[in-house]
XYZ file of C-alpha atoms in Angstrom:
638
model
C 49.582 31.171 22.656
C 51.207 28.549 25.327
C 54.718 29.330 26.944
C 56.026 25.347 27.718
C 59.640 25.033 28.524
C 59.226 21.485 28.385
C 62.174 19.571 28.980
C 60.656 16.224 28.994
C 57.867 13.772 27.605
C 54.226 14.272 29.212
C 53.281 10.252 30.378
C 49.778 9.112 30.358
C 48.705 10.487 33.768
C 50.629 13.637 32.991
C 53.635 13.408 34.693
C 57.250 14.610 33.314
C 59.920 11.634 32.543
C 63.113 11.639 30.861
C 64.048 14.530 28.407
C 63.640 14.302 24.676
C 65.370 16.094 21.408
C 62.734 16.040 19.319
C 58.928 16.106 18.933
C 58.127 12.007 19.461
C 54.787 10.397 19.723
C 55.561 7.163 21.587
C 52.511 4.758 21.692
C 49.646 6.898 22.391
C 45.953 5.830 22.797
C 43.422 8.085 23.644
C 39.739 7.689 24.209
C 36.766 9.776 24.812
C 33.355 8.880 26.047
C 34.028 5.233 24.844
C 35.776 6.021 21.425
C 39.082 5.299 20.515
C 40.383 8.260 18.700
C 43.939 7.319 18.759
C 45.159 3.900 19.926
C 48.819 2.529 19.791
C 50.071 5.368 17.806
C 54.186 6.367 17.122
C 55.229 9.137 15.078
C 58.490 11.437 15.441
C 58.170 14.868 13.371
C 61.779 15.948 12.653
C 63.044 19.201 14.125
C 62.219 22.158 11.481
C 59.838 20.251 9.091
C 56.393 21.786 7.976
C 54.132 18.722 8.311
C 50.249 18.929 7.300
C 47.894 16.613 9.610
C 45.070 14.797 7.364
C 42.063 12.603 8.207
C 38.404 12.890 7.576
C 36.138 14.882 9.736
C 35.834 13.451 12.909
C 38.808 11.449 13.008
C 40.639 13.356 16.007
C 43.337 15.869 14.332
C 42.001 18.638 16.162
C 42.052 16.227 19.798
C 45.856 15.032 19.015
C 46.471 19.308 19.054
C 44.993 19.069 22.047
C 47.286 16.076 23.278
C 50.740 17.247 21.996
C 49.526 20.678 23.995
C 49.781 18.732 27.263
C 45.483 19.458 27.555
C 44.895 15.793 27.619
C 45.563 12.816 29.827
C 46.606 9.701 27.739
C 45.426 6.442 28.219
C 48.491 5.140 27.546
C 52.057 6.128 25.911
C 53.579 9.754 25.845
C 54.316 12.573 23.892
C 58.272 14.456 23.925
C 58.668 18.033 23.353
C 62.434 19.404 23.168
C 63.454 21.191 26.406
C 62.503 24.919 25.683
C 60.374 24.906 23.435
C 57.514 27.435 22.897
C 54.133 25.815 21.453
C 51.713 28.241 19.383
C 48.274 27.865 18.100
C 45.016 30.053 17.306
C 43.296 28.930 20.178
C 40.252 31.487 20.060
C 40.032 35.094 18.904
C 41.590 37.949 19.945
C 38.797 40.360 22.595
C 37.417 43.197 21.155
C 39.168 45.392 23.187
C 40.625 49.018 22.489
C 44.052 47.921 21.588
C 45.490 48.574 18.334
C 46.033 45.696 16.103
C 49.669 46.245 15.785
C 49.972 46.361 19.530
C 48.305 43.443 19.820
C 51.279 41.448 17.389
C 53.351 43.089 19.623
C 52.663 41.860 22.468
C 52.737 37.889 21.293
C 55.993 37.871 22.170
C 55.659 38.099 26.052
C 59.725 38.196 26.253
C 59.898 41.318 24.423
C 57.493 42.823 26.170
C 58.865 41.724 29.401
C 62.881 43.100 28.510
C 61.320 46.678 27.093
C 59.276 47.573 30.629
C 62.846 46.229 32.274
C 65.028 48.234 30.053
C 62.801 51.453 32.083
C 63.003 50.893 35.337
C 66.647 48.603 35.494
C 69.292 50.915 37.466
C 72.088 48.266 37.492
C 74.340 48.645 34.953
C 75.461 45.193 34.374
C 71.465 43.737 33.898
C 71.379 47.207 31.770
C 73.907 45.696 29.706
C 72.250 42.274 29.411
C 68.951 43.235 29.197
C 70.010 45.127 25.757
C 71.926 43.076 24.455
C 69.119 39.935 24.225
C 66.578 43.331 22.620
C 69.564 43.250 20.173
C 69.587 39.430 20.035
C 65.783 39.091 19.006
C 65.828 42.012 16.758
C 63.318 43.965 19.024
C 63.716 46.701 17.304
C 62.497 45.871 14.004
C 59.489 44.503 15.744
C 57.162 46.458 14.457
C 58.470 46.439 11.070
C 58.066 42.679 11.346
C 54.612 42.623 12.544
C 53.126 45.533 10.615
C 54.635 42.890 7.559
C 52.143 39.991 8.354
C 48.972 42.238 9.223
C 49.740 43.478 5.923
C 49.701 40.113 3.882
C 46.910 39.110 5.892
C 44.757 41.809 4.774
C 45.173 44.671 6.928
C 46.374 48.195 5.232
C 48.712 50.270 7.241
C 45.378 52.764 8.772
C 43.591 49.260 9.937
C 46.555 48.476 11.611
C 46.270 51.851 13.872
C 42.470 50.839 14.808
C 41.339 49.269 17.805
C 40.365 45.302 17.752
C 36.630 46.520 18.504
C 36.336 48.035 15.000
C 36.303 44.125 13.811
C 34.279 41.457 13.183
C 34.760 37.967 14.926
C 36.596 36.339 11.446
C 38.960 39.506 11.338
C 39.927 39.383 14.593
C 41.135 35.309 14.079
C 43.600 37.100 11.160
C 44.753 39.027 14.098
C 45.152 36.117 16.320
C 47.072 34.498 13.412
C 49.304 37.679 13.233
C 49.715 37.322 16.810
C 51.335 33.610 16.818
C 53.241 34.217 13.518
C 55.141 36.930 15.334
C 55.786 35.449 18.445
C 57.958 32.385 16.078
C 56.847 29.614 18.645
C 59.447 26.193 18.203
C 55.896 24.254 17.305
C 53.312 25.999 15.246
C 50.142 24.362 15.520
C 47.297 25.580 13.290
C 44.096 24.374 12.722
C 42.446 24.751 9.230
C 44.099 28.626 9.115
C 42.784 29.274 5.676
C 38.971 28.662 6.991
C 39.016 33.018 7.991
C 40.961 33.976 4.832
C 40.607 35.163 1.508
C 42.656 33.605 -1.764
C 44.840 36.841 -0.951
C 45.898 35.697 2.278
C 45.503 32.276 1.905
C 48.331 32.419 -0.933
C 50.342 34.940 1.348
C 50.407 32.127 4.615
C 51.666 29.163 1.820
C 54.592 31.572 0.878
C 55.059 32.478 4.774
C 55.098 29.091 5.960
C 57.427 27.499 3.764
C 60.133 29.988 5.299
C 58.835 30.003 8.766
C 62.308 29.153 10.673
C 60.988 26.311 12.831
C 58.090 23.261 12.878
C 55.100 23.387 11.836
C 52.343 21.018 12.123
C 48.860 21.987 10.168
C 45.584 20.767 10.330
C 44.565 21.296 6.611
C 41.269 20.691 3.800
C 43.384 22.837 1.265
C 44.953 20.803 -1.272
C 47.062 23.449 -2.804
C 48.614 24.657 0.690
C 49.585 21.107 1.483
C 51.236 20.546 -1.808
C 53.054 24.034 -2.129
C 53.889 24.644 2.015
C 55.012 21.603 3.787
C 57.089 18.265 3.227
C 55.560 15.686 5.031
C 52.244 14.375 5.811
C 50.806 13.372 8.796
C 48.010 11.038 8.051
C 45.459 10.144 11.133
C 43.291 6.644 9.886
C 41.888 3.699 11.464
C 43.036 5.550 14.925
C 47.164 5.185 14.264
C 49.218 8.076 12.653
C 51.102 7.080 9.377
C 54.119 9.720 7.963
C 54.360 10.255 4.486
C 57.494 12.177 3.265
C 56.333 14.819 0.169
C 53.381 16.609 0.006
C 49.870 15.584 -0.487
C 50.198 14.600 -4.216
C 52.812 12.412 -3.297
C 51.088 11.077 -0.209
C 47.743 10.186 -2.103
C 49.726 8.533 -4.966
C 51.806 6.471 -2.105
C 48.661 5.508 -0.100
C 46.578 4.426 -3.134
C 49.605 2.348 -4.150
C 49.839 1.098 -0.804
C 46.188 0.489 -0.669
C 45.997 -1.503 -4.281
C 48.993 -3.683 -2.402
C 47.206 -4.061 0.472
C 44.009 -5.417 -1.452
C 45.748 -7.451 -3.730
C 47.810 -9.593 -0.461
C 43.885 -9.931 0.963
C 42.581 -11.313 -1.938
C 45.452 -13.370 -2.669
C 44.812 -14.851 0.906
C 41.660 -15.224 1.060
C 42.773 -17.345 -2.530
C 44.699 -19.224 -0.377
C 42.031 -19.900 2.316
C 39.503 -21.312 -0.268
C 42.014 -24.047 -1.666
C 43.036 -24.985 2.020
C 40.062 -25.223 3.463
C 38.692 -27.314 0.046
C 41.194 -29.785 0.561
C 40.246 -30.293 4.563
C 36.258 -30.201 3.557
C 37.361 -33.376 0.948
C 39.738 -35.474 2.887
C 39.537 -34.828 6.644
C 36.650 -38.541 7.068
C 39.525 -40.341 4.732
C 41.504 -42.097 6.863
C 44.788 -41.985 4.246
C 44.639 -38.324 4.209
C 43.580 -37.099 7.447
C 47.484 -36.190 8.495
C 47.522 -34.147 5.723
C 44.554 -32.198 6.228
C 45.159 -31.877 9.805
C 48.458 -30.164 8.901
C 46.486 -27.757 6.533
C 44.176 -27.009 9.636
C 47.152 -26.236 11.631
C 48.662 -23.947 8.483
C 44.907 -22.050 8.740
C 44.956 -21.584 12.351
C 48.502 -19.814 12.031
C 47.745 -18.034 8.852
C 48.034 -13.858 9.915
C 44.813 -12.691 8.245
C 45.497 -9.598 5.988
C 42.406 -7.424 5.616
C 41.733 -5.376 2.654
C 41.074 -1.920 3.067
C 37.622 -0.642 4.086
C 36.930 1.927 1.598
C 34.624 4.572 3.115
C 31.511 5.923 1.955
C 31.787 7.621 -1.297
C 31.322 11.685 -0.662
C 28.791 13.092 -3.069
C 26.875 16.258 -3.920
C 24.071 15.928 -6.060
C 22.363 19.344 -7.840
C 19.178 19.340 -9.197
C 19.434 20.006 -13.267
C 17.797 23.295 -14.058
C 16.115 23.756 -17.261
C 17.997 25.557 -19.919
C 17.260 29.270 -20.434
C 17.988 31.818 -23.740
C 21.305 33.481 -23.215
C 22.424 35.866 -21.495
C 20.621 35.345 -17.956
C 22.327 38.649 -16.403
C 23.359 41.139 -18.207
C 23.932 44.701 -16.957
C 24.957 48.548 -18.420
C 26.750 51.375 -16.990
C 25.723 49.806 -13.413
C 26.399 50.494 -10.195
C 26.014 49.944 -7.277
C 27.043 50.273 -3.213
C 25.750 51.155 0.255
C 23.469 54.897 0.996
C 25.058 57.116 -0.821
C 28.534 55.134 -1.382
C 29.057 53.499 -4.515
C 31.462 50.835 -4.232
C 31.254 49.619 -8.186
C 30.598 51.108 -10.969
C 30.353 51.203 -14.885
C 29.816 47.747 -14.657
C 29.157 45.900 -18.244
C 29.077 42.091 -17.528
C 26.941 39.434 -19.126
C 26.165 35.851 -17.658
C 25.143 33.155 -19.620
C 24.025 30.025 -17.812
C 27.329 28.036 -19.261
C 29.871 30.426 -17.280
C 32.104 29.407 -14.742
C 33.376 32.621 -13.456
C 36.246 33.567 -10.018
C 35.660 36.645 -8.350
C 39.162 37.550 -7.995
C 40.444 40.727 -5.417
C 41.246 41.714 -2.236
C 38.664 42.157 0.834
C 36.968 45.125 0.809
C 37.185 45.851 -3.066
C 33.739 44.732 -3.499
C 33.288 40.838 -4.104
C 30.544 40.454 -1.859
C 28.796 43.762 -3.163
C 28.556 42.198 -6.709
C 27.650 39.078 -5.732
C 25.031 40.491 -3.766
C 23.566 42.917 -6.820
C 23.799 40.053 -9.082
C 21.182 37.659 -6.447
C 19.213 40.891 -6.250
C 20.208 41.252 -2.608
C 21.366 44.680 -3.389
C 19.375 47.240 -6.004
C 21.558 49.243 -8.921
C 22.157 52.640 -8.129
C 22.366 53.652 -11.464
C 22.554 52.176 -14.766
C 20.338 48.540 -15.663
C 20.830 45.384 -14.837
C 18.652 43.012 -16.919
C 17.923 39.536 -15.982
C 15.746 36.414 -17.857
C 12.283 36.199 -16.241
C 12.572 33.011 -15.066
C 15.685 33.183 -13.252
C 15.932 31.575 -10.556
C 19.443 32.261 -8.318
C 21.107 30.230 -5.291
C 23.158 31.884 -2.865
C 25.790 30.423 -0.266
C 27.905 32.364 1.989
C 29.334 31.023 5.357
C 26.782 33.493 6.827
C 23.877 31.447 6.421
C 25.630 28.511 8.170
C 26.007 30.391 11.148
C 22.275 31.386 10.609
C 20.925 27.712 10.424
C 18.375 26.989 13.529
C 20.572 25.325 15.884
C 17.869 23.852 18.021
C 15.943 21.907 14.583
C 17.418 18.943 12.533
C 18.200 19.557 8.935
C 14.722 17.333 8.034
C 13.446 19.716 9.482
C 14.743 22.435 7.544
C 13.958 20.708 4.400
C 10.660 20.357 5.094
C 10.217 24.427 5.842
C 11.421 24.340 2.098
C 8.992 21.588 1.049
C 6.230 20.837 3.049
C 4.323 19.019 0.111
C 7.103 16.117 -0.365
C 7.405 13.268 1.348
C 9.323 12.639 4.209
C 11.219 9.903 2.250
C 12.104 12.358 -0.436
C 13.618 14.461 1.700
C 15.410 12.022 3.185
C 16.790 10.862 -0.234
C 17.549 15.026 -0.757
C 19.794 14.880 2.257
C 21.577 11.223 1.553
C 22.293 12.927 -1.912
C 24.390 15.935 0.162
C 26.488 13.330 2.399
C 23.691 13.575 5.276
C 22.577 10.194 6.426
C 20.016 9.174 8.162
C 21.611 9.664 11.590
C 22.746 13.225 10.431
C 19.010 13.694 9.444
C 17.572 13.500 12.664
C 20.376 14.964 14.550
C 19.585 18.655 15.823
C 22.005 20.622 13.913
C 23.489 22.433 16.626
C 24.803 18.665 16.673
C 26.730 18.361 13.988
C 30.314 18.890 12.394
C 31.003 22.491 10.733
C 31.252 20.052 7.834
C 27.972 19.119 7.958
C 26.309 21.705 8.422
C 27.895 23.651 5.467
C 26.306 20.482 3.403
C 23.018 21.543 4.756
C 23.242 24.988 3.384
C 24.577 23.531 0.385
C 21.409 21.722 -0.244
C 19.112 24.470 0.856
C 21.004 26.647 -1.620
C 20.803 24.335 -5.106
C 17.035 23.227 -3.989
C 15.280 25.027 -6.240
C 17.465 24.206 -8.842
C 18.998 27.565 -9.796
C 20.044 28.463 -13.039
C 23.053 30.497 -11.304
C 25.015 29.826 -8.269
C 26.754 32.226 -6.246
C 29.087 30.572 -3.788
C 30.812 32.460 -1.244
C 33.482 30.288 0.574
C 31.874 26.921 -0.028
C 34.595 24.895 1.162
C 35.185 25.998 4.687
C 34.842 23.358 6.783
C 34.948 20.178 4.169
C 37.524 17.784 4.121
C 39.164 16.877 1.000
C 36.925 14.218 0.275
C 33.751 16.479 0.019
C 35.943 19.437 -1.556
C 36.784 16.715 -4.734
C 33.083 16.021 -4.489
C 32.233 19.545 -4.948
C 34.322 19.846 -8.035
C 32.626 16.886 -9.435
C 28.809 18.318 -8.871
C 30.041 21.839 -9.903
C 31.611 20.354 -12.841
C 28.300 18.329 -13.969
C 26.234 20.700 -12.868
C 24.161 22.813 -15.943
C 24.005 26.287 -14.602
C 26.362 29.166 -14.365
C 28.282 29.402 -11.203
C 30.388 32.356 -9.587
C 32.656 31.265 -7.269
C 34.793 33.572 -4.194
C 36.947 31.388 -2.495
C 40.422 30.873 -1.133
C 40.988 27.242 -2.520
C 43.169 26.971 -5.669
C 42.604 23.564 -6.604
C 38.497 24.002 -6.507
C 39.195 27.386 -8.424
C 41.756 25.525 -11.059
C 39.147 22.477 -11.500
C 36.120 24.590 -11.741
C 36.071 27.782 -13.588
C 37.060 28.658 -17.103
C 36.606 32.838 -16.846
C 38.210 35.185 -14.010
C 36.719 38.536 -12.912
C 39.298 40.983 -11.146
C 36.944 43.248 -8.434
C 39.539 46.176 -7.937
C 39.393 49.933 -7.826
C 35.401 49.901 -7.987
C 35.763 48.380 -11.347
C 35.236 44.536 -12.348
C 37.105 43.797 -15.477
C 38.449 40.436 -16.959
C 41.725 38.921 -15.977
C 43.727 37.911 -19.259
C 45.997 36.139 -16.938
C 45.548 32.433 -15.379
C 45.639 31.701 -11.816
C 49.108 30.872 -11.635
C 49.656 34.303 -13.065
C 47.797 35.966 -10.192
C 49.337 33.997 -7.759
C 52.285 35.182 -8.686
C 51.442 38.829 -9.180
C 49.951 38.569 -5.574
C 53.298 37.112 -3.787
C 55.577 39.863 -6.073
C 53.507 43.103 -5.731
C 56.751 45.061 -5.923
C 58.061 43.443 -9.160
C 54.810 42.819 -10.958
C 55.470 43.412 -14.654
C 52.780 44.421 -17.104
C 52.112 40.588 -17.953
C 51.388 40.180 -14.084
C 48.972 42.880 -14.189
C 45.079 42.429 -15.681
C 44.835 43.201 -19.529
C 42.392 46.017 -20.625
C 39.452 44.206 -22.771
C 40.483 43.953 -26.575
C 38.376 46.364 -28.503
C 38.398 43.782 -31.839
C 36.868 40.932 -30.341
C 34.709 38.004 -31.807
C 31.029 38.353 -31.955
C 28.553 37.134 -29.316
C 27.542 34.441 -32.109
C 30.707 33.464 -32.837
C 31.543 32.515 -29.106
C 28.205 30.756 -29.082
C 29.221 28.561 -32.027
C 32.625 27.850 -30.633
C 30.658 26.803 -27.204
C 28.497 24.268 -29.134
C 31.798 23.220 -31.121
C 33.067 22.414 -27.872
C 29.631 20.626 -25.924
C 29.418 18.392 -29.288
C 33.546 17.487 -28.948
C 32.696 16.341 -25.649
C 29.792 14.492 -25.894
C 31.562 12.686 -28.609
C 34.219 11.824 -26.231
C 31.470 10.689 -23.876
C 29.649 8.733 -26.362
C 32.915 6.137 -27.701
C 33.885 6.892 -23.903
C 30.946 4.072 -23.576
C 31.313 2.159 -26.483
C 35.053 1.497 -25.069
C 33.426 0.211 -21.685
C 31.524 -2.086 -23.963
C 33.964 -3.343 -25.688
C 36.224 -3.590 -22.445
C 33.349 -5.737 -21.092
C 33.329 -8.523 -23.766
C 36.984 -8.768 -24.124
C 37.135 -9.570 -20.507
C 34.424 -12.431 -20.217
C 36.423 -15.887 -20.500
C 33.898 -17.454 -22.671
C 36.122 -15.559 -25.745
C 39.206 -17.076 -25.006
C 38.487 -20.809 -25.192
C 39.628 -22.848 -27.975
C 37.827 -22.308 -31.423
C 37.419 -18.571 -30.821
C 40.696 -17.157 -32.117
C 38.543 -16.096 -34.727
C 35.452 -13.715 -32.661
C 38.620 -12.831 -30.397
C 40.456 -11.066 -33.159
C 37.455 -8.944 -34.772
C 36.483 -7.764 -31.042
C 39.966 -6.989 -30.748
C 40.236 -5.248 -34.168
C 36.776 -3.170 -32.887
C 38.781 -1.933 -29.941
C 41.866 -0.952 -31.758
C 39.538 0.978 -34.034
C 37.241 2.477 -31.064
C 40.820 3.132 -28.979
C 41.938 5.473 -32.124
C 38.807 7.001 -32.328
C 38.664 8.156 -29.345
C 41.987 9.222 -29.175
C 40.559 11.760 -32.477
C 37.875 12.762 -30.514
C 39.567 14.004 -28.003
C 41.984 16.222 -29.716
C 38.733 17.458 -31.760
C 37.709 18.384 -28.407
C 40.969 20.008 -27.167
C 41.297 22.232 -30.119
C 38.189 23.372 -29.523
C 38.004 24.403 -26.165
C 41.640 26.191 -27.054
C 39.917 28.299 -30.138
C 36.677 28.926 -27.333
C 39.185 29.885 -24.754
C 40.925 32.208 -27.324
C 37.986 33.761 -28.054
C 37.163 34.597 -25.015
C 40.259 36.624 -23.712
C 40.186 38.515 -27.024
């Protein structure tokens, strides 16, 4: 956390100027070992609005931090910060010292701190007088209260709190950082990808937080749902200048792609205009009787503002090898459980995995998501009980773990080819390009490359052996939006079953069709949706029975009956897929200008007729398919 009580805008070499009333970006360029991050740039962020920063990996969010800070010398233009104001950001993690992690909050905010040791030793009675009246003035004595509030919806239960920072790993210890700056209120609250050390618990706890955090807030954010639900404004950094979008990211991809379909149209309509000029100078300029006139549309050329299109980047992709398709169910265990020594942490567990499933792990740290996920890879044995799995299983694991494990000093070829020394270099090329990891990225020691990058890299060395199931723990730390919607897509197409802990909403909401609540050393089926436990998490103290998870229906349809409603539901949508295609077809020959020329009324109408009949067809389909999928997803909760 940064004390600045800056009363005016930093210049390019530094320097303080006039003062300011409001957080203004004025012209900025910035460059680094050659690159232009940032160049003209000029924003202003309103006093008191939650903004969320966007831009692909790389693009410089986390350097313009780093420049409204005051930690970087411009190369030209300045930045103005509101006499007074008090800048916060998780910098780094808190030390593993011996303090207490509700000391810790406590001491964020330095002027507390500073009037309480006063408050001891002051003898005049006047300064005694002052001195308690500004602890009344910041509510100093509800501190605590205050503080032991956001350790608490961060994770921490009330005998954590007590323990010293030592008694914590590295990612707990960046909750407590977070704590820290959250309690301190700075005027500007800078955070950097936040969610990337929390859980779905705390991750829906800092949305609610931040949309009633009493000052501005300006968030470097991959999570879709936080930027919808928490702030009003985006910030987007492309093609090194800052654009501000009012609304939140919805509203600001629907805006840009509008923008963007604008923008190409007034290119091509130019370049329209180009061709016909430039055809009339090619034709007349050697004819004597027209030579004025295509010397004035030379001059019209010369002056003509070009308007580029927009460069569409490379498409993100994932691509997941298709595993062949095994008898039902692929995991299936009885009276199971299972835990550390002599501690179980779960037990009667009775869960069955077929290779269709698309199951959330749903619960708070410490209730036992990893545990399961690590009995179901066979990473952990069953204490007691059976847990039966199909002989040919074959399971991939990710966790943000391995990431950190990946041998920094070797390039992901490299890696691939400790997996599969028998291809050929050029296939395992072609297995990286298919993960987002180009040719540069291939031969780049990984040590080298982006967080982003190198959670693609585990990625692929998880789903390499093409696993029937997929356990993913956190998969989208460190991807921008871009590869998170890509991720949906693969996971989505992909044939196996897939169990998924993570703190993103919108890859949850997209991706699975069955939630699993780990609580209480039990792991039974939520009845509710996700908005439901959303909900139930925010209002703990007014969760009614609906909020809470449903005990299992004892009448419930027969395995064989959920089976048939599943292949009910595959066939509805493979229908859809199948006049899906036939309607590209058609769309095809009704566009080609050969039909509409004179004589063809005729062939016109009966292709017109076919799509009419193929349009209402598919329209049928569809709702074949949609009752379906209800009557499965019926089934299922019963």
């Amino acid at each position: 956390i940064r004390d600045r009580t800056c009363a005016n805008p930093i210049d390019r070499m530094g320097w303080i100027k006039h003062s300011a009333c409001m957080l203004k970006i004025s012209d900025i360029t910035y460059s680094v070992e050659g690159r232009t991050l940032v160049e003209h740039a000029t924003v202003t962020i309103p006093t008191g609005h939650k903004v969320g920063l966007v831009g692909r990996n790389g693009s410089g969010k986390t350097t313009l931090f780093r420049i409204i800070r005051g930690e970087m010398v411009l190369d030209t233009g300045s930045v103005t910060i509101p006499k007074g104001w008090k800048i916060g950001g998780v910098s780094q993690e808190v030390p593993g010292n011996e303090v207490s992690l509700i000391d810790t909050v406590l001491r964020a905010d330095t002027e507390r701190e500073a009037l309480l040791a006063e408050a001891e030793t002051a003898t005049d009675p006047a300064r005694i007088a002052e001195v308690q009246t500004r602890l009344a003035d910041i509510e100093a004595w509800s501190a605590e209260s205050r503080a032991a509030t956001i350790l608490r919806g961060l994770g921490f239960t009330h005998q954590e709190q007590q323990q010293p920072c030592s008694a914590f790993s590295g990612g707990w210890r960046m909750r407590v950082a977070l704590a820290a700056v959250l309690f301190s209120e700075p005027d500007l609250l800078l955070l950097d990808e936040p969610t990337n050390y929390l859980d779905l618990e705390g991750a829906l706890w800092l949305e609610a937080y931040l949309v009633k955090y009493p000052h501005t807030v300006l968030i470097v954010s991959h999570d879709r749902e936080l930027l919808n639900r928490s702030v009003g404004g985006i910030l987007h950094l492309e093609d090194k200048g800052l654009i501000y979008y009012t609304g939140p990211y919805d509203t600001f991809a629907r805006q840009r792609a509008a923008n963007r379909a604008v923008q190409a149209a007034a290119a091509k309509k130019q370049d329209l205009q180009r061709a016909h000029l430039q055809s009339f100078v090619d034709r007349f300029k050697a004819k004597a009787s027209k030579a004025k006139q295509a010397q004035s549309r030379v001059k019209m050329l010369e002056k003509m503002e070009t308007i580029r299109a927009p460069e569409d980047a490379a498409r993100t992709v994932f691509t997941f090898p298709e595993p062949e398709e095994l008898s039902p169910p692929i995991i299936a265990t009885e009276g199971a459980a299972v835990g550390y020594g002599n501690t179980v942490v779960l037990h009667d567990l009775n869960l069955r995995i077929d290779q269709d499933d698309r199951i959330a792990l749903l619960g708070r740290n410490g209730e036992g998501k990893s545990t399961l996920s690590k009995m179901l890879s066979n990473r952990l044995d069953v204490m007691r009980g059976k847990m039966v799995t199909s002989n040919k299983l074959r399971i991939g694991f990710f966790a943000q773990h391995q990431v950190d494990e990946l041998r920094i000093e070797e390039t992901p070829l490299d890696h691939l080819f400790r997996e599969r020394p028998k291809e050929g270099q050029a296939k395992l090329r072609a297995r990286l390009a298919g993960f987002g990891l180009g040719a540069d990225q291939a031969d780049t020691e990984v040590g080298r490359l982006s967080g982003g990058q190198k959670a693609r890299l585990s990625l692929l060395l998880a789903t390499l052996p093409a696993p029937h199931l997929l356990i993913l723990d956190e998969p989208t730390n460190h991807l921008d939006i871009e590869s998170r919607e890509a991720l949906v897509e693969a996971l989505t197409a992909y044939s196996g079953a897939v169990i998924l802990v993570s703190h993103d909403m919108h890859l949850l909401s997209m991706v699975v069709d069955r939630l699993w609540l780990v609580k209480d050393g039990h792991v039974t089926p939520y009845e509710d949706d996700l908005a439901a436990y959303r909900k139930m998490l925010l209002t703990p103290e007014k969760a009614s029975d609906k909020d809470k998870p449903k005990p299992v229906k004892t009448e419930k349809p027969t395995r064989e009956a959920i089976m048939a409603l599943r292949s009910d539901a595959r066939k509805g949508e493979e229908r859809v897929k199948k006049i899906n295609e036939m309607r590209d077809k058609l769309a095809k020959k009704l566009a080609d200008p050969a039909l509409y020329e004179d004589g063809k009324a005729g062939e016109l109408a009966t292709w017109n007729k076919k799509y009419a009949e193929v349009m209402d067809g598919l329209e049928r389909a569809e709702a074949m398919w949609m009752a379906a999928l209800e009557k499965l997803e019926k089934a299922q909760k019963q």
